[in-house]
Amino acid sequence: MIHDMGGKYHHGDLRTELVRVSLDLIAERGLAGFSVAEVARRAKVSAAAPYRHFPERESLLAAVAATVACQLAERVRVAMESHDDPVDALAAAAGAYTEYLIERRAGMNVIYADGLQGPKHAELHEQTRRLTDQFLMPCLAVSDGPREALELMEQLFTQAHGYGMFWLDGVFTKQGYSPELVVRKSKMAARIAIAGHRHPPGAGD
């Protein structure tokens, strides 16, 4: 059993708490403000305590990224589940991604952070595939083939992330946009991307 300085955490609880505190820290300061030392301070444990669960910074960040991917996948699933039409589902998914990014400052920027691409981060890669598959299936439904579906999925993720970052970086706040308006714009942009992606009947490349 591992305790913090105040004897608060049991062995399994501290790992969960470190991930939770890390998510809150990133939501407040962005990925650039993430550090193990600050996480330990906020969790009220010694500077060495996180390393009993995560041998290096990247291990903790990978656990955080896996949680981000899992939460995003769930947010996207809920947003899509009431839509039978794939265009409506993709628009809802894009809006859900933008909304989550605005709330948590976390999305693909955390999931694909430097140092997290190795095979040892299997849980992260599994959750990432779950997230991307939720976008890919309806993309396949509105595309001419797998290559086109992957291109559309890439465009939708790029736009959804971009709308969120424009709000976080102050570009949209200077124009008086609310987060709700930015999410609506993200959904509209997704519909435009899908419409532009589709070939007219009988048209070639």
mmCIF file of C-alpha atoms in Angstrom:
data_model
loop_
_atom_site.group_PDB
_atom_site.id
_atom_site.type_symbol
_atom_site.label_atom_id
_atom_site.label_comp_id
_atom_site.label_asym_id
_atom_site.label_seq_id
_atom_site.Cartn_x
_atom_site.Cartn_y
_atom_site.Cartn_z
ATOM 1 C CA MET A 1 0.000 0.000 0.000
ATOM 2 C CA ILE A 2 1.243 3.471 -0.921
ATOM 3 C CA HIS A 3 0.198 6.560 0.979
ATOM 4 C CA ASP A 4 0.769 10.210 0.170
ATOM 5 C CA MET A 5 2.195 12.580 2.769
ATOM 6 C CA GLY A 6 -1.167 12.784 4.516
ATOM 7 C CA GLY A 7 -1.986 9.079 4.236
ATOM 8 C CA LYS A 8 -4.893 9.817 1.929
ATOM 9 C CA TYR A 9 -4.443 7.482 -1.023
ATOM 10 C CA HIS A 10 -4.393 3.718 -1.281
ATOM 11 C CA HIS A 11 -2.201 2.079 -3.900
ATOM 12 C CA GLY A 12 -4.812 1.939 -6.670
ATOM 13 C CA ASP A 13 -6.428 5.281 -5.904
ATOM 14 C CA LEU A 14 -3.334 7.401 -6.434
ATOM 15 C CA ARG A 15 -2.898 6.346 -10.043
ATOM 16 C CA THR A 16 -6.481 7.382 -10.838
ATOM 17 C CA GLU A 17 -6.066 10.637 -8.937
ATOM 18 C CA LEU A 18 -2.862 11.504 -10.794
ATOM 19 C CA VAL A 19 -4.611 11.081 -14.132
ATOM 20 C CA ARG A 20 -7.578 13.167 -12.962
ATOM 21 C CA VAL A 21 -5.340 15.965 -11.690
ATOM 22 C CA SER A 22 -3.330 15.859 -14.927
ATOM 23 C CA LEU A 23 -6.505 16.310 -16.974
ATOM 24 C CA ASP A 24 -7.522 19.287 -14.851
ATOM 25 C CA LEU A 25 -4.039 20.796 -15.165
ATOM 26 C CA ILE A 26 -4.108 20.490 -18.952
ATOM 27 C CA ALA A 27 -7.609 21.992 -19.032
ATOM 28 C CA GLU A 28 -6.277 24.971 -17.104
ATOM 29 C CA ARG A 29 -2.840 25.451 -18.683
ATOM 30 C CA GLY A 30 -2.823 23.437 -21.879
ATOM 31 C CA LEU A 31 -0.370 20.682 -22.749
ATOM 32 C CA ALA A 32 2.574 23.065 -22.444
ATOM 33 C CA GLY A 33 1.728 23.578 -18.763
ATOM 34 C CA PHE A 34 1.764 19.864 -17.928
ATOM 35 C CA SER A 35 4.482 18.648 -15.560
ATOM 36 C CA VAL A 36 4.749 15.710 -13.175
ATOM 37 C CA ALA A 37 6.004 18.006 -10.414
ATOM 38 C CA GLU A 38 2.921 20.227 -10.657
ATOM 39 C CA VAL A 39 0.637 17.205 -10.775
ATOM 40 C CA ALA A 40 2.248 15.870 -7.596
ATOM 41 C CA ARG A 41 1.870 19.247 -5.901
ATOM 42 C CA ARG A 42 -1.817 19.481 -6.779
ATOM 43 C CA ALA A 43 -2.436 15.888 -5.721
ATOM 44 C CA LYS A 44 -0.718 16.692 -2.397
ATOM 45 C CA VAL A 45 1.824 13.890 -2.705
ATOM 46 C CA SER A 46 5.607 13.893 -2.689
ATOM 47 C CA ALA A 47 7.450 14.651 -5.919
ATOM 48 C CA ALA A 48 8.558 11.010 -6.062
ATOM 49 C CA ALA A 49 5.109 9.472 -5.544
ATOM 50 C CA PRO A 50 3.902 9.639 -9.192
ATOM 51 C CA TYR A 51 6.945 7.677 -10.334
ATOM 52 C CA ARG A 52 5.808 4.657 -8.331
ATOM 53 C CA HIS A 53 2.934 4.342 -10.793
ATOM 54 C CA PHE A 54 4.438 5.980 -13.878
ATOM 55 C CA PRO A 55 8.187 5.422 -14.412
ATOM 56 C CA GLU A 56 8.608 8.567 -16.512
ATOM 57 C CA ARG A 57 6.657 11.625 -17.660
ATOM 58 C CA GLU A 58 5.567 9.949 -20.906
ATOM 59 C CA SER A 59 3.929 7.074 -19.008
ATOM 60 C CA LEU A 60 1.700 9.458 -17.086
ATOM 61 C CA LEU A 61 0.981 11.482 -20.211
ATOM 62 C CA ALA A 62 0.077 8.285 -22.096
ATOM 63 C CA ALA A 63 -2.422 7.363 -19.364
ATOM 64 C CA VAL A 64 -3.876 10.862 -19.606
ATOM 65 C CA ALA A 65 -4.037 10.641 -23.403
ATOM 66 C CA ALA A 66 -5.785 7.265 -23.213
ATOM 67 C CA THR A 67 -8.358 8.817 -20.882
ATOM 68 C CA VAL A 68 -8.829 11.732 -23.300
ATOM 69 C CA ALA A 69 -9.367 9.326 -26.211
ATOM 70 C CA CYS A 70 -11.806 7.268 -24.118
ATOM 71 C CA GLN A 71 -13.785 10.310 -22.985
ATOM 72 C CA LEU A 72 -13.854 11.711 -26.506
ATOM 73 C CA ALA A 73 -15.018 8.398 -27.943
ATOM 74 C CA GLU A 74 -17.845 8.297 -25.422
ATOM 75 C CA ARG A 75 -18.776 11.936 -26.084
ATOM 76 C CA VAL A 76 -18.808 11.263 -29.827
ATOM 77 C CA ARG A 77 -20.809 8.051 -29.416
ATOM 78 C CA VAL A 78 -23.509 9.828 -27.427
ATOM 79 C CA ALA A 79 -23.644 12.671 -29.964
ATOM 80 C CA MET A 80 -23.983 10.291 -32.912
ATOM 81 C CA GLU A 81 -26.343 7.676 -31.518
ATOM 82 C CA SER A 82 -29.564 9.581 -32.189
ATOM 83 C CA HIS A 83 -28.739 10.134 -35.886
ATOM 84 C CA ASP A 84 -29.402 7.484 -38.519
ATOM 85 C CA ASP A 85 -28.164 9.647 -41.393
ATOM 86 C CA PRO A 86 -24.329 9.506 -41.609
ATOM 87 C CA VAL A 87 -24.070 13.201 -42.512
ATOM 88 C CA ASP A 88 -26.018 14.192 -39.408
ATOM 89 C CA ALA A 89 -23.951 11.765 -37.326
ATOM 90 C CA LEU A 90 -20.636 13.167 -38.586
ATOM 91 C CA ALA A 91 -21.748 16.743 -37.998
ATOM 92 C CA ALA A 92 -22.729 15.831 -34.443
ATOM 93 C CA ALA A 93 -19.413 14.051 -33.942
ATOM 94 C CA ALA A 94 -17.433 17.069 -35.120
ATOM 95 C CA GLY A 95 -19.376 19.329 -32.775
ATOM 96 C CA ALA A 96 -18.801 16.942 -29.872
ATOM 97 C CA TYR A 97 -15.062 16.945 -30.532
ATOM 98 C CA THR A 98 -14.918 20.747 -30.653
ATOM 99 C CA GLU A 99 -16.968 21.027 -27.467
ATOM 100 C CA TYR A 100 -14.699 18.615 -25.585
ATOM 101 C CA LEU A 101 -11.564 20.416 -26.783
ATOM 102 C CA ILE A 102 -12.906 23.756 -25.573
ATOM 103 C CA GLU A 103 -13.764 22.266 -22.181
ATOM 104 C CA ARG A 104 -10.572 20.266 -21.601
ATOM 105 C CA ARG A 105 -7.903 21.768 -23.914
ATOM 106 C CA ALA A 106 -7.314 18.163 -24.889
ATOM 107 C CA GLY A 107 -7.858 16.300 -28.129
ATOM 108 C CA MET A 108 -5.521 15.048 -30.833
ATOM 109 C CA ASN A 109 -2.864 17.419 -29.462
ATOM 110 C CA VAL A 110 -2.657 15.231 -26.340
ATOM 111 C CA ILE A 111 -3.405 11.882 -27.971
ATOM 112 C CA TYR A 112 -0.535 12.366 -30.442
ATOM 113 C CA ALA A 113 1.843 14.208 -28.112
ATOM 114 C CA ASP A 114 5.560 13.595 -28.589
ATOM 115 C CA GLY A 115 6.841 10.356 -27.088
ATOM 116 C CA LEU A 116 3.521 8.496 -27.062
ATOM 117 C CA GLN A 117 3.795 6.581 -30.334
ATOM 118 C CA GLY A 118 5.718 3.555 -29.027
ATOM 119 C CA PRO A 119 4.268 0.046 -28.674
ATOM 120 C CA LYS A 120 4.377 0.140 -24.881
ATOM 121 C CA HIS A 121 1.392 2.509 -24.803
ATOM 122 C CA ALA A 122 -1.080 -0.151 -25.978
ATOM 123 C CA GLU A 123 -4.068 1.211 -24.035
ATOM 124 C CA LEU A 124 -3.674 4.607 -25.666
ATOM 125 C CA HIS A 125 -3.529 3.105 -29.146
ATOM 126 C CA GLU A 126 -6.601 0.960 -28.461
ATOM 127 C CA GLN A 127 -8.635 3.967 -27.291
ATOM 128 C CA THR A 128 -7.409 6.045 -30.240
ATOM 129 C CA ARG A 129 -8.579 3.373 -32.682
ATOM 130 C CA ARG A 130 -11.950 3.321 -30.935
ATOM 131 C CA LEU A 131 -12.288 7.079 -31.414
ATOM 132 C CA THR A 132 -11.189 7.136 -35.048
ATOM 133 C CA ASP A 133 -13.363 4.133 -35.940
ATOM 134 C CA GLN A 134 -16.415 6.039 -34.748
ATOM 135 C CA PHE A 135 -15.640 8.728 -37.331
ATOM 136 C CA LEU A 136 -14.479 6.319 -40.019
ATOM 137 C CA MET A 137 -17.624 4.190 -40.314
ATOM 138 C CA PRO A 138 -19.954 7.039 -41.321
ATOM 139 C CA CYS A 139 -17.156 8.498 -43.476
ATOM 140 C CA LEU A 140 -17.147 5.223 -45.406
ATOM 141 C CA ALA A 141 -20.909 5.514 -45.811
ATOM 142 C CA VAL A 142 -20.634 8.874 -47.584
ATOM 143 C CA SER A 143 -17.434 8.227 -49.556
ATOM 144 C CA ASP A 144 -16.519 6.436 -52.770
ATOM 145 C CA GLY A 145 -13.944 4.221 -51.113
ATOM 146 C CA PRO A 146 -11.581 3.746 -48.172
ATOM 147 C CA ARG A 147 -9.006 6.300 -49.339
ATOM 148 C CA GLU A 148 -11.654 8.981 -49.753
ATOM 149 C CA ALA A 149 -13.151 8.093 -46.365
ATOM 150 C CA LEU A 150 -9.767 8.488 -44.663
ATOM 151 C CA GLU A 151 -9.265 11.856 -46.333
ATOM 152 C CA LEU A 152 -12.690 13.028 -45.176
ATOM 153 C CA MET A 153 -12.052 11.819 -41.635
ATOM 154 C CA GLU A 154 -8.736 13.701 -41.597
ATOM 155 C CA GLN A 155 -10.477 16.880 -42.782
ATOM 156 C CA LEU A 156 -13.238 16.572 -40.180
ATOM 157 C CA PHE A 157 -10.772 16.075 -37.321
ATOM 158 C CA THR A 158 -8.669 19.005 -38.570
ATOM 159 C CA GLN A 159 -11.648 21.339 -38.794
ATOM 160 C CA ALA A 160 -13.162 20.263 -35.484
ATOM 161 C CA HIS A 161 -9.824 20.720 -33.719
ATOM 162 C CA GLY A 162 -9.197 24.024 -35.452
ATOM 163 C CA TYR A 163 -12.501 25.528 -34.375
ATOM 164 C CA GLY A 164 -11.805 24.591 -30.777
ATOM 165 C CA MET A 165 -8.258 25.959 -30.859
ATOM 166 C CA PHE A 166 -9.401 29.239 -32.409
ATOM 167 C CA TRP A 167 -11.674 29.704 -29.421
ATOM 168 C CA LEU A 168 -9.015 28.648 -26.880
ATOM 169 C CA ASP A 169 -6.387 30.903 -28.481
ATOM 170 C CA GLY A 170 -8.719 33.893 -28.310
ATOM 171 C CA VAL A 171 -9.367 34.328 -32.024
ATOM 172 C CA PHE A 172 -13.087 33.667 -31.722
ATOM 173 C CA THR A 173 -13.483 35.213 -28.274
ATOM 174 C CA LYS A 174 -12.282 38.536 -29.716
ATOM 175 C CA GLN A 175 -15.192 38.295 -32.152
ATOM 176 C CA GLY A 176 -17.621 37.690 -29.305
ATOM 177 C CA TYR A 177 -18.298 34.067 -30.193
ATOM 178 C CA SER A 178 -19.594 31.851 -27.410
ATOM 179 C CA PRO A 179 -18.460 28.234 -27.107
ATOM 180 C CA GLU A 180 -21.964 27.169 -28.173
ATOM 181 C CA LEU A 181 -21.686 29.224 -31.373
ATOM 182 C CA VAL A 182 -18.262 27.755 -32.121
ATOM 183 C CA VAL A 183 -19.657 24.235 -31.737
ATOM 184 C CA ARG A 184 -22.507 25.094 -34.135
ATOM 185 C CA LYS A 185 -20.011 26.484 -36.641
ATOM 186 C CA SER A 186 -17.958 23.302 -36.338
ATOM 187 C CA LYS A 187 -21.032 21.249 -37.182
ATOM 188 C CA MET A 188 -21.832 23.456 -40.178
ATOM 189 C CA ALA A 189 -18.238 23.197 -41.411
ATOM 190 C CA ALA A 190 -18.479 19.410 -41.190
ATOM 191 C CA ARG A 191 -21.571 19.417 -43.391
ATOM 192 C CA ILE A 192 -19.841 21.649 -45.932
ATOM 193 C CA ALA A 193 -16.796 19.371 -45.973
ATOM 194 C CA ILE A 194 -18.963 16.316 -46.549
ATOM 195 C CA ALA A 195 -20.939 18.022 -49.330
ATOM 196 C CA GLY A 196 -17.726 19.136 -51.043
ATOM 197 C CA HIS A 197 -16.229 15.682 -50.639
ATOM 198 C CA ARG A 198 -19.021 13.864 -52.439
ATOM 199 C CA HIS A 199 -18.834 13.475 -56.211
ATOM 200 C CA PRO A 200 -21.915 14.364 -58.252
ATOM 201 C CA PRO A 201 -23.606 11.292 -59.707
ATOM 202 C CA GLY A 202 -21.597 10.029 -62.705
ATOM 203 C CA ALA A 203 -18.731 12.471 -62.143
ATOM 204 C CA GLY A 204 -15.145 11.291 -62.322
ATOM 205 C CA ASP A 205 -12.160 12.314 -60.214
#
